[in-house]
Coordinates of C-alpha atoms in Angstrom, one line a residue:
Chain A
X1 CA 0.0 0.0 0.0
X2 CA 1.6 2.9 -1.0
X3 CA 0.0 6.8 -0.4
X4 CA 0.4 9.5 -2.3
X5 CA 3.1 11.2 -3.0
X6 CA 3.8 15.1 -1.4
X7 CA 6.7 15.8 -3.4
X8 CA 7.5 19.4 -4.1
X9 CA 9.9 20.6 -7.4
X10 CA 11.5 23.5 -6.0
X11 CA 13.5 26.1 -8.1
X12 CA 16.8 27.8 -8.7
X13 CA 18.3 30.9 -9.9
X14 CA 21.8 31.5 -9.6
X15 CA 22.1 35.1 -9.6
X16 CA 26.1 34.9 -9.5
X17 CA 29.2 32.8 -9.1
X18 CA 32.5 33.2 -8.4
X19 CA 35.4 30.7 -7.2
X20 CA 34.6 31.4 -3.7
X21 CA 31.4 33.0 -3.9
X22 CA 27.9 32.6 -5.2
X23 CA 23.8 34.3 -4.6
X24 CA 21.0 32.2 -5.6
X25 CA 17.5 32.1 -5.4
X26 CA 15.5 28.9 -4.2
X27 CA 11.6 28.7 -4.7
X28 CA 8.9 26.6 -4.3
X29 CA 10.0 25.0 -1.4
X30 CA 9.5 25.5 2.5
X31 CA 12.0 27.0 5.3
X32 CA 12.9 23.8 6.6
X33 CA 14.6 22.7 3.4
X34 CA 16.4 25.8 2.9
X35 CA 17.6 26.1 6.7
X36 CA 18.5 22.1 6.7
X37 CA 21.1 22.9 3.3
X38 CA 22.3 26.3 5.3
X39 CA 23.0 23.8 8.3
X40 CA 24.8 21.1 6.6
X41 CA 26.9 23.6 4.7
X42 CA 28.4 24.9 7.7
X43 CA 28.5 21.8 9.7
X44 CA 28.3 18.7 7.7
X45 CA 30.0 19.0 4.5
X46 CA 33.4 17.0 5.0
X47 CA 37.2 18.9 4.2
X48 CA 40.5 18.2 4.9
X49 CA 42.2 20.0 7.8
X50 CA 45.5 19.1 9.5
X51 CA 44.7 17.2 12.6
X52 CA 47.8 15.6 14.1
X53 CA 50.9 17.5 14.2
X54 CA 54.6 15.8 15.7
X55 CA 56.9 18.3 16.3
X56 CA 60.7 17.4 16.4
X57 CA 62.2 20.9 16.4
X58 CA 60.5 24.1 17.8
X59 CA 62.4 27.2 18.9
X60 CA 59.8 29.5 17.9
X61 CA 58.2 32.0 20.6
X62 CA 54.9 30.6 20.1
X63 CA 54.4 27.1 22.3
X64 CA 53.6 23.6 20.2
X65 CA 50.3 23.4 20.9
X66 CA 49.8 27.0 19.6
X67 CA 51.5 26.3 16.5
X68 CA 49.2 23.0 15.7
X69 CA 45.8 24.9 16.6
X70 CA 47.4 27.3 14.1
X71 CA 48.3 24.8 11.3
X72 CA 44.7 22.9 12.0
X73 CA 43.1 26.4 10.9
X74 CA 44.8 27.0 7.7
X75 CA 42.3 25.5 4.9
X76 CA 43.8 22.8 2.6
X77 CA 41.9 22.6 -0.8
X78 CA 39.6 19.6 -0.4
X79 CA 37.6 18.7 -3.4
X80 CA 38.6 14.9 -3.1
X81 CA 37.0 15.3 0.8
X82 CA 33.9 13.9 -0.4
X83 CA 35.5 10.4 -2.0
X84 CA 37.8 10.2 0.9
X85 CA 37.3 8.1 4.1
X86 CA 37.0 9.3 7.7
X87 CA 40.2 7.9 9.8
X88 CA 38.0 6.5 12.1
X89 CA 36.4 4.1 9.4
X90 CA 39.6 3.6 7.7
X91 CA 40.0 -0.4 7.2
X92 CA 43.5 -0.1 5.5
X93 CA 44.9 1.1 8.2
X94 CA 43.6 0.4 12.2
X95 CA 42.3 3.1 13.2
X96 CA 45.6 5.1 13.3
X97 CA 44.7 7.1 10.3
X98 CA 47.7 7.3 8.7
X99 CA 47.0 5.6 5.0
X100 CA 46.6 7.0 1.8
X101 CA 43.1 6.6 1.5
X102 CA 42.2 8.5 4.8
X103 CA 45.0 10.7 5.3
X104 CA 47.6 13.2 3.7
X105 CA 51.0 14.0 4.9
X106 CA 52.8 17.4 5.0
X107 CA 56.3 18.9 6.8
X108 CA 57.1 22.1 7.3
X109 CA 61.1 22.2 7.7
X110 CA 62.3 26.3 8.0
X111 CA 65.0 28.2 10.3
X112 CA 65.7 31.3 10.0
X113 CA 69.5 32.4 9.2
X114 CA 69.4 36.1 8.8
X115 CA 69.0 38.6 10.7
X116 CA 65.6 39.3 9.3
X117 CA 62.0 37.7 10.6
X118 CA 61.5 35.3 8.8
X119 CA 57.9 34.7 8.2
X120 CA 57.0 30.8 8.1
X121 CA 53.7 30.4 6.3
X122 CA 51.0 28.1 4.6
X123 CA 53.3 28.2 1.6
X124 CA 56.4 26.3 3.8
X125 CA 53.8 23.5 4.1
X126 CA 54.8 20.8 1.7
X127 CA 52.0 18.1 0.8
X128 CA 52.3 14.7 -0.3
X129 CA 49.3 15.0 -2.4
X130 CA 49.4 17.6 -4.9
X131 CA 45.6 17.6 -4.6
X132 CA 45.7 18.8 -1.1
X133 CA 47.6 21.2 -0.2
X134 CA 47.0 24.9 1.5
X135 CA 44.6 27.2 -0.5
X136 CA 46.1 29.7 -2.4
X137 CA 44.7 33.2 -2.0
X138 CA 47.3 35.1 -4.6
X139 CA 44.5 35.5 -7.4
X140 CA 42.2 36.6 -6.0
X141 CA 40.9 39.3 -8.4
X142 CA 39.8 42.0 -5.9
X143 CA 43.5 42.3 -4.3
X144 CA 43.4 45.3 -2.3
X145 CA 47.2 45.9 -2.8
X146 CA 50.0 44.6 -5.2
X147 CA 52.0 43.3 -2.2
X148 CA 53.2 39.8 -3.5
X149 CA 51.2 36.7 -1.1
X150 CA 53.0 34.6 1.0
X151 CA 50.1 32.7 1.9
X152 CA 48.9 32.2 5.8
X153 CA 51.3 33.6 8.6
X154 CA 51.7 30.2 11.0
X155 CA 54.9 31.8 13.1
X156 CA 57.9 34.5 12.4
X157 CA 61.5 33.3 13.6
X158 CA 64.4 35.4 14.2
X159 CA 68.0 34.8 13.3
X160 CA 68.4 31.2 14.7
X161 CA 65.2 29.9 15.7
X162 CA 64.3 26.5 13.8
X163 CA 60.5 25.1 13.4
X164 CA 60.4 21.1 12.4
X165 CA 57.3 19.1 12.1
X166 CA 55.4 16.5 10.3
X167 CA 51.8 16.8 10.6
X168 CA 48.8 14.3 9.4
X169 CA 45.5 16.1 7.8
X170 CA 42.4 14.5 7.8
X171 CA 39.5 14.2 6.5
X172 CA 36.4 15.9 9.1
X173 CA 33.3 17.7 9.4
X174 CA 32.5 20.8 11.0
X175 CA 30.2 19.8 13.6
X176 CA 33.6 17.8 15.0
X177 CA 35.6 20.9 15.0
X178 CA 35.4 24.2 12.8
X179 CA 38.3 24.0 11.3
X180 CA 36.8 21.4 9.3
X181 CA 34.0 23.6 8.1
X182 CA 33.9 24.8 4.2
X183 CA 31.9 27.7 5.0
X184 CA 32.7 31.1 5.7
X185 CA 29.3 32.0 5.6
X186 CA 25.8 31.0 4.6
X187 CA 23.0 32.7 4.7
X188 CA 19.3 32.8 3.4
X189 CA 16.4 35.7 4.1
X190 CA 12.9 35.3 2.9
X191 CA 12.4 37.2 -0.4
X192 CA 10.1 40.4 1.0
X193 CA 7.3 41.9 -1.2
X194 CA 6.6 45.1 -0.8
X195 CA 3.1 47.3 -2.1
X196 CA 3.1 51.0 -2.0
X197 CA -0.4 51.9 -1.8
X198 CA -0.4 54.9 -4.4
X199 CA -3.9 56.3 -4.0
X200 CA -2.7 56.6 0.0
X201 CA 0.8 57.8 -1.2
X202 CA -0.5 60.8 -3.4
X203 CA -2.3 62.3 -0.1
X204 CA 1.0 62.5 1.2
X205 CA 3.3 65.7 0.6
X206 CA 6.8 65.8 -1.3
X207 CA 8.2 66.4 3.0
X208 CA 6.4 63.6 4.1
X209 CA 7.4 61.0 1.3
X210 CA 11.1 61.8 1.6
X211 CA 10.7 61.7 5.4
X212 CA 9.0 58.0 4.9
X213 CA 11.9 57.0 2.6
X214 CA 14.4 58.2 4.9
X215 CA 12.8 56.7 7.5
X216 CA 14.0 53.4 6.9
X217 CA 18.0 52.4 8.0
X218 CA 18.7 50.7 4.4
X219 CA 17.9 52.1 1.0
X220 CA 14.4 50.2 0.3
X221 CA 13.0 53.0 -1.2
X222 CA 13.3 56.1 -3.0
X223 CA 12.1 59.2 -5.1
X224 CA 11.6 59.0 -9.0
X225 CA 13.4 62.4 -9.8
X226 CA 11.0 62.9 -12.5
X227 CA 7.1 62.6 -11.0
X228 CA 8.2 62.6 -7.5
X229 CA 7.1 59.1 -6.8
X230 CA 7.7 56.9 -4.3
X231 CA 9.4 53.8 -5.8
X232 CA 10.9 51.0 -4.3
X233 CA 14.7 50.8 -5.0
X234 CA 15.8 47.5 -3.8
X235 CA 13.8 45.2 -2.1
X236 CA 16.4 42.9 -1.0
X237 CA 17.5 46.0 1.3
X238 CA 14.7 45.7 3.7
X239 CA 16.1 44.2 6.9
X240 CA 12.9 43.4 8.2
X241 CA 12.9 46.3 10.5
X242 CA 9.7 47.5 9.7
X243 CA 10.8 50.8 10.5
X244 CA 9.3 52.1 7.5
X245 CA 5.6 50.7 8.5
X246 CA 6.3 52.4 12.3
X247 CA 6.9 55.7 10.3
X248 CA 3.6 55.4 7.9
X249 CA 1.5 55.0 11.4
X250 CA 3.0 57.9 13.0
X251 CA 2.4 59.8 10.2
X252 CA -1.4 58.3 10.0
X253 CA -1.1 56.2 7.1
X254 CA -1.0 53.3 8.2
X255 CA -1.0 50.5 5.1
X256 CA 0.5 53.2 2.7
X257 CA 3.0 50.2 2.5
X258 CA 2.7 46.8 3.0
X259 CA 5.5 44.4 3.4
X260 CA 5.4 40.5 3.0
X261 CA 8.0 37.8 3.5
X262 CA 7.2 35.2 0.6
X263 CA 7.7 32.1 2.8
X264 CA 8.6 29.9 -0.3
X265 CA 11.2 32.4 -1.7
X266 CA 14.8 32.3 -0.4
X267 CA 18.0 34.6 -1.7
X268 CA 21.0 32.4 -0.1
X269 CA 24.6 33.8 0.0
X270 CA 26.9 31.1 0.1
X271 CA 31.0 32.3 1.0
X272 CA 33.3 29.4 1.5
X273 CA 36.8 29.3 2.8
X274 CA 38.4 28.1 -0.3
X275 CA 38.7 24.7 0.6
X276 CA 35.8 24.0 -1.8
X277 CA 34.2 26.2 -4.5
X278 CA 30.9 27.9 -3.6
X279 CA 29.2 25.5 -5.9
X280 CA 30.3 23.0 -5.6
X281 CA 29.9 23.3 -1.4
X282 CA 25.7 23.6 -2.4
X283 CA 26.5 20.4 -4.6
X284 CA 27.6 18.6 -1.5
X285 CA 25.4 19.9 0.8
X286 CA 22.6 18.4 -1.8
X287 CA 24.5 14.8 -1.4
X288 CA 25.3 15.2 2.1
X289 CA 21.4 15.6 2.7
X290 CA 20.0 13.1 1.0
X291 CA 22.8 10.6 2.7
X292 CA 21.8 11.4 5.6
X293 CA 18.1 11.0 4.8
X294 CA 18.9 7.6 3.6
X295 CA 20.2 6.8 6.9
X296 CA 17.8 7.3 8.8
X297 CA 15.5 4.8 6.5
X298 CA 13.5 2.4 8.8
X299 CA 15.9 -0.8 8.5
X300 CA 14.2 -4.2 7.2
X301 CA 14.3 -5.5 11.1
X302 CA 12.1 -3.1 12.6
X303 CA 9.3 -3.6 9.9
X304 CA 9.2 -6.8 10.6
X305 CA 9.5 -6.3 14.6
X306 CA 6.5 -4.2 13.8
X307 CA 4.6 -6.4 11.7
X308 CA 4.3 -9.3 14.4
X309 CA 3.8 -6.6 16.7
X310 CA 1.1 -5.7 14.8
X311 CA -0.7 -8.5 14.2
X312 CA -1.2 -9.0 17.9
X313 CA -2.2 -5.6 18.2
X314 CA -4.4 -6.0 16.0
X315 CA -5.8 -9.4 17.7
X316 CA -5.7 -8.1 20.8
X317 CA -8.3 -5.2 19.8
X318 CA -10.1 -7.8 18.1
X319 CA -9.3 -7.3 14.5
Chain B
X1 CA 37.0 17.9 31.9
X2 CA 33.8 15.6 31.7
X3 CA 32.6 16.7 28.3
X4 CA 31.5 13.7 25.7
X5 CA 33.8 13.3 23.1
X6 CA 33.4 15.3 20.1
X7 CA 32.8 12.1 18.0
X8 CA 29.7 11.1 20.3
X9 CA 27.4 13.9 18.3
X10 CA 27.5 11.9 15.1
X11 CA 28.8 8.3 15.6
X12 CA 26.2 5.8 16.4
X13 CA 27.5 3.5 19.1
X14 CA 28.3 -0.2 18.2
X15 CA 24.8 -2.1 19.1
X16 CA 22.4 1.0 18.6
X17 CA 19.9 1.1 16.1
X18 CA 19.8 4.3 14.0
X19 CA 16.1 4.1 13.9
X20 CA 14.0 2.8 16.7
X21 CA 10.2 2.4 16.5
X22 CA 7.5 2.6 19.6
X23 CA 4.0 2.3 18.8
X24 CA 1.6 4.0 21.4
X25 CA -0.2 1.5 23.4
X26 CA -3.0 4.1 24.4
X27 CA -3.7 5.8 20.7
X28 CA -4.3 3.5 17.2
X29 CA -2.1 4.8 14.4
X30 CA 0.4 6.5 16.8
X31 CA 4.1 5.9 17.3
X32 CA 7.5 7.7 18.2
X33 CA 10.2 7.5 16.5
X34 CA 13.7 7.5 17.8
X35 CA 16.6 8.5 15.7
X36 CA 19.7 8.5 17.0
X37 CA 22.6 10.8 16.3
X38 CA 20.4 13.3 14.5
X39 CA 19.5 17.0 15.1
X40 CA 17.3 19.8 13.9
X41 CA 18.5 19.2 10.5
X42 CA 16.8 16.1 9.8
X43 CA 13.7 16.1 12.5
X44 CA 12.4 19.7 11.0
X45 CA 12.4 18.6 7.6
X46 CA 10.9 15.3 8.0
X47 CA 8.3 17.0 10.3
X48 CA 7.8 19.5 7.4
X49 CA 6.8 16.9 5.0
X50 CA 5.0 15.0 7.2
X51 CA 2.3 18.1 7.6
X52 CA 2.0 18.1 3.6
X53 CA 0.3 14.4 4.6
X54 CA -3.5 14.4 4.6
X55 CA -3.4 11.8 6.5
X56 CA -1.1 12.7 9.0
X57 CA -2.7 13.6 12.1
X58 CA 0.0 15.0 14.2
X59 CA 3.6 15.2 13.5
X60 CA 5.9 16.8 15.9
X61 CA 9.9 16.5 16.6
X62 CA 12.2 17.3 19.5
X63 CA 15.8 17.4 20.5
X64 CA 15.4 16.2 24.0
X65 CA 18.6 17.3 25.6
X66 CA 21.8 19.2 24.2
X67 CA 24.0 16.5 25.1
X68 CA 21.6 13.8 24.2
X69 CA 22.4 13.2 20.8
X70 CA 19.2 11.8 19.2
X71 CA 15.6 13.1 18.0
X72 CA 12.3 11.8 19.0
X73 CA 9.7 12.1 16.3
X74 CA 6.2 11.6 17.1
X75 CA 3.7 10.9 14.7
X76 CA 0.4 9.7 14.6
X77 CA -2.1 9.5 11.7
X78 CA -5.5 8.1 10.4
X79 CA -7.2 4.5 9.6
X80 CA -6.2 5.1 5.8
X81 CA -2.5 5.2 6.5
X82 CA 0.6 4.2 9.7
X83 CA 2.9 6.1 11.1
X84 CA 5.6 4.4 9.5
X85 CA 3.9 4.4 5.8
X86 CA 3.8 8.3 6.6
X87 CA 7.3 8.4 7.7
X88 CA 8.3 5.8 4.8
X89 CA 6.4 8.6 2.6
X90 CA 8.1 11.6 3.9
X91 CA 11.4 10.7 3.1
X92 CA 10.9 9.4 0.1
X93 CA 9.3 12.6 -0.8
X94 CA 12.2 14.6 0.3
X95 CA 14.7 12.5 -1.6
X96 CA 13.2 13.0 -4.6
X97 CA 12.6 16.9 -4.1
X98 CA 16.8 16.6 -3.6
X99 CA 17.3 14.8 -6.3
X100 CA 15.5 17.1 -8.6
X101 CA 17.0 20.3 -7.0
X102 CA 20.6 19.1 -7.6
X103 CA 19.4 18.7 -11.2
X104 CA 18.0 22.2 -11.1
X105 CA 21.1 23.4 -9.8
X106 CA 23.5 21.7 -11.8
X107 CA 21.4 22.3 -14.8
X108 CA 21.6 26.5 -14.0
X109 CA 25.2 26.0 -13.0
X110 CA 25.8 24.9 -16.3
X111 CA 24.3 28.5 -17.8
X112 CA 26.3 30.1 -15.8
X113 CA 29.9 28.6 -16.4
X114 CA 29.0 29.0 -20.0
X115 CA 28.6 32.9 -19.4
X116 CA 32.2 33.0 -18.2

């Protein structure tokens, strides 16, 4: 017996996408979906991060375990996260996490021998895995200055001082530990609607319509220079304050505009870290989803627990 | 000092079943179920779907305790259907609706790569 089916075919837009970056619109679907995609992006979508760090040699100022909460932050690129294999359910190796298929290897070797600092940083990290290694920020188009990047700073060493280390990166999520999450940050607002009553609007002076447009904190609305309209700029602006529908009751007008959240509508702003592109983190956060919704399938044995179960429930109310 | 290991929020002990089913022996058609290792994430979106079921009577979720990592999900429904046809329903529901918005999105991903 099967019932019928609910399904819903949502919609996107992608409004724009860059390496690191992207806006889209989602429709036809309810809050729970969109906030269940924001949540997995920042928490359940794997990466690689370094997790274990030996340290043979460190004269540095900063302590060991500063430096490896340090090099644990620094985000490697990680589109094979997704095909790779959490340490802890690693069979090749016990447990240890410390194979190929669960694990990548860097060192960091660097002492300073002038008497210059010497800045050690993500770039001194040399990977095993040409596929994982520190994310390079150098070109990025909107470079504020033409300094030349050296990457993250981990430490700076003066004439003598020696940092040595091997450490093990791994593949994690960010509900584990933060470091491990792709995003930098993901948001979603309801798209707003907003009416301007015009018939109400033309009662109102030229003084009192800029005063209602300048009533609210973001630039929602404005004035048409030509007919000295009210017209609404840029909906997306409105912060939900409703500022602007305190001001049209003060002034007596009460419904000269109405605002609406469309409660199907989402604009989501995805920024990632650079471990994974913006895309390609939504992508994942599609997959990671509907794993996770397979998991939680009712397994074969409790259907059949429940059938006996039910037979004699049904018996015993005389079915 | 006594905090649970990080690991404990999303690995299901050795021996515990993901999914755990408990009809109600007062109310026909009613059941809980208990899902271990899950959070808001998955109980509000199952809920969701479950209220877009006509025959779905009630349908409710909740995170007991912060540092009890499961979800109980309580659902109960009329003669014409169960409350684990319902649940069997929602999911497959929302899998699908997945499934067609990663085509939707590869499919405007596409556009857009092609604009570059």
């Amino acid at each position: 017996m099967e019932g019928a089916s609910y399904q819903r075919f949502p919609k996107i837009k992608i409004r724009e996408v860059k390496d690191d970056f992207m806006k889209f619109e989602l429709r036809d679907t309810d809050a729970s979906i969109a906030n269940a995609l924001r949540r997995i992006m920042i928490a359940e979508v794997p990466t690689i991060a370094i997790d274990l760090v030996e340290i043979e040699v460190n004269s540095s100022v900063l302590n060991d375990e500063f430096i490896s909460h340090r090099l644990g932050l620094v985000p490697l690129t990680s589109e094979r996260a997704m095909s790779m294999r959490f340490s802890r359910d690693c069979d090749a190796c016990d447990g240890d996490g410390q194979c190929e298929y669960c694990s990548v290897e860097f060192y960091l070797r660097v002492k300073c021998l002038s008497d210059q600092t010497l800045d050690v940083t993500s770039k001194d990290l040399l990977s095993s895995d040409h596929t994982v290694v520190p994310v390079d920020y150098s070109d990025a188009s909107s470079s504020f200055d033409n300094t030349p990047n050296k990457g993250i700073i981990i430490v700076k060493l003066r004439r003598g001082q020696e940092l040595r280390l091997r450490a093990i990166a791994r593949k994690g999520i960010g509900k584990d530990h933060a470091k491990w999450s792709p995003a930098a940050t993901v948001t979603f607002m309801y798209e707003p609607e907003i009416y301007i009553n015009e018939d109400m609007m033309e009662s109102l002076s030229l003084e009192e319509k800029t005063e209602l447009v300048e009533s609210s904190p973001t630039k929602v609305f404005g004035i048409d220079p030509e007919n000295k309209q009210v017209i609404v700029v840029d909906p997306e602006a409105y912060t939900y304050d409703d500022e602007v529908l305190k001001k049209a009751e003060a002034m007596g007008k009460p419904g000269v505009v109405e605002i609406h959240a469309r409660e199907d509508s989402f604009i989501f702003t995805v920024e990632t870290t650079g471990a994974v592109k913006a895309s390609q983190l939504v992508l994942n956060a599609i997959e990671v989803l509907k794993q996770k919704l397979d998991a939680v399938r009712l397994s074969d044995d409790t259907v059949e627990a429940d059938d006996q179960f039910g037979e004699l429930g049904a018996h015993m109310r005389g079915g | 000092m006594n905090a649970p290991d990080r690991y404990e929020r999303f690995v299901v002990p050795e021996g515990v079943k993901k999914v755990s089913y408990e009809r109600d022996t007062k109310i026909m058609n009613a059941a809980t179920f208990t899902v271990e290792r899950e959070d808001h994430t998955i109980g509000n979106i199952v809920r969701m779907q479950l209220h877009r079921d006509d025959n779905v009577l009630f349908a409710g979720y909740k995170l007991p305790h912060p540092l009890q990592y499961k979800i109980l999900l309580r659902i109960q429904t009329t003669s014409q259907s169960s409350p684990m046809q319902a649940y069997n329903q929602a999911i497959n529901d929302l899998d699908k609706e997945l499934d067609h918005l990663k085509s939707q999105f590869e499919g405007e991903l596409a556009k857009h790569t092609r604009d570059y």
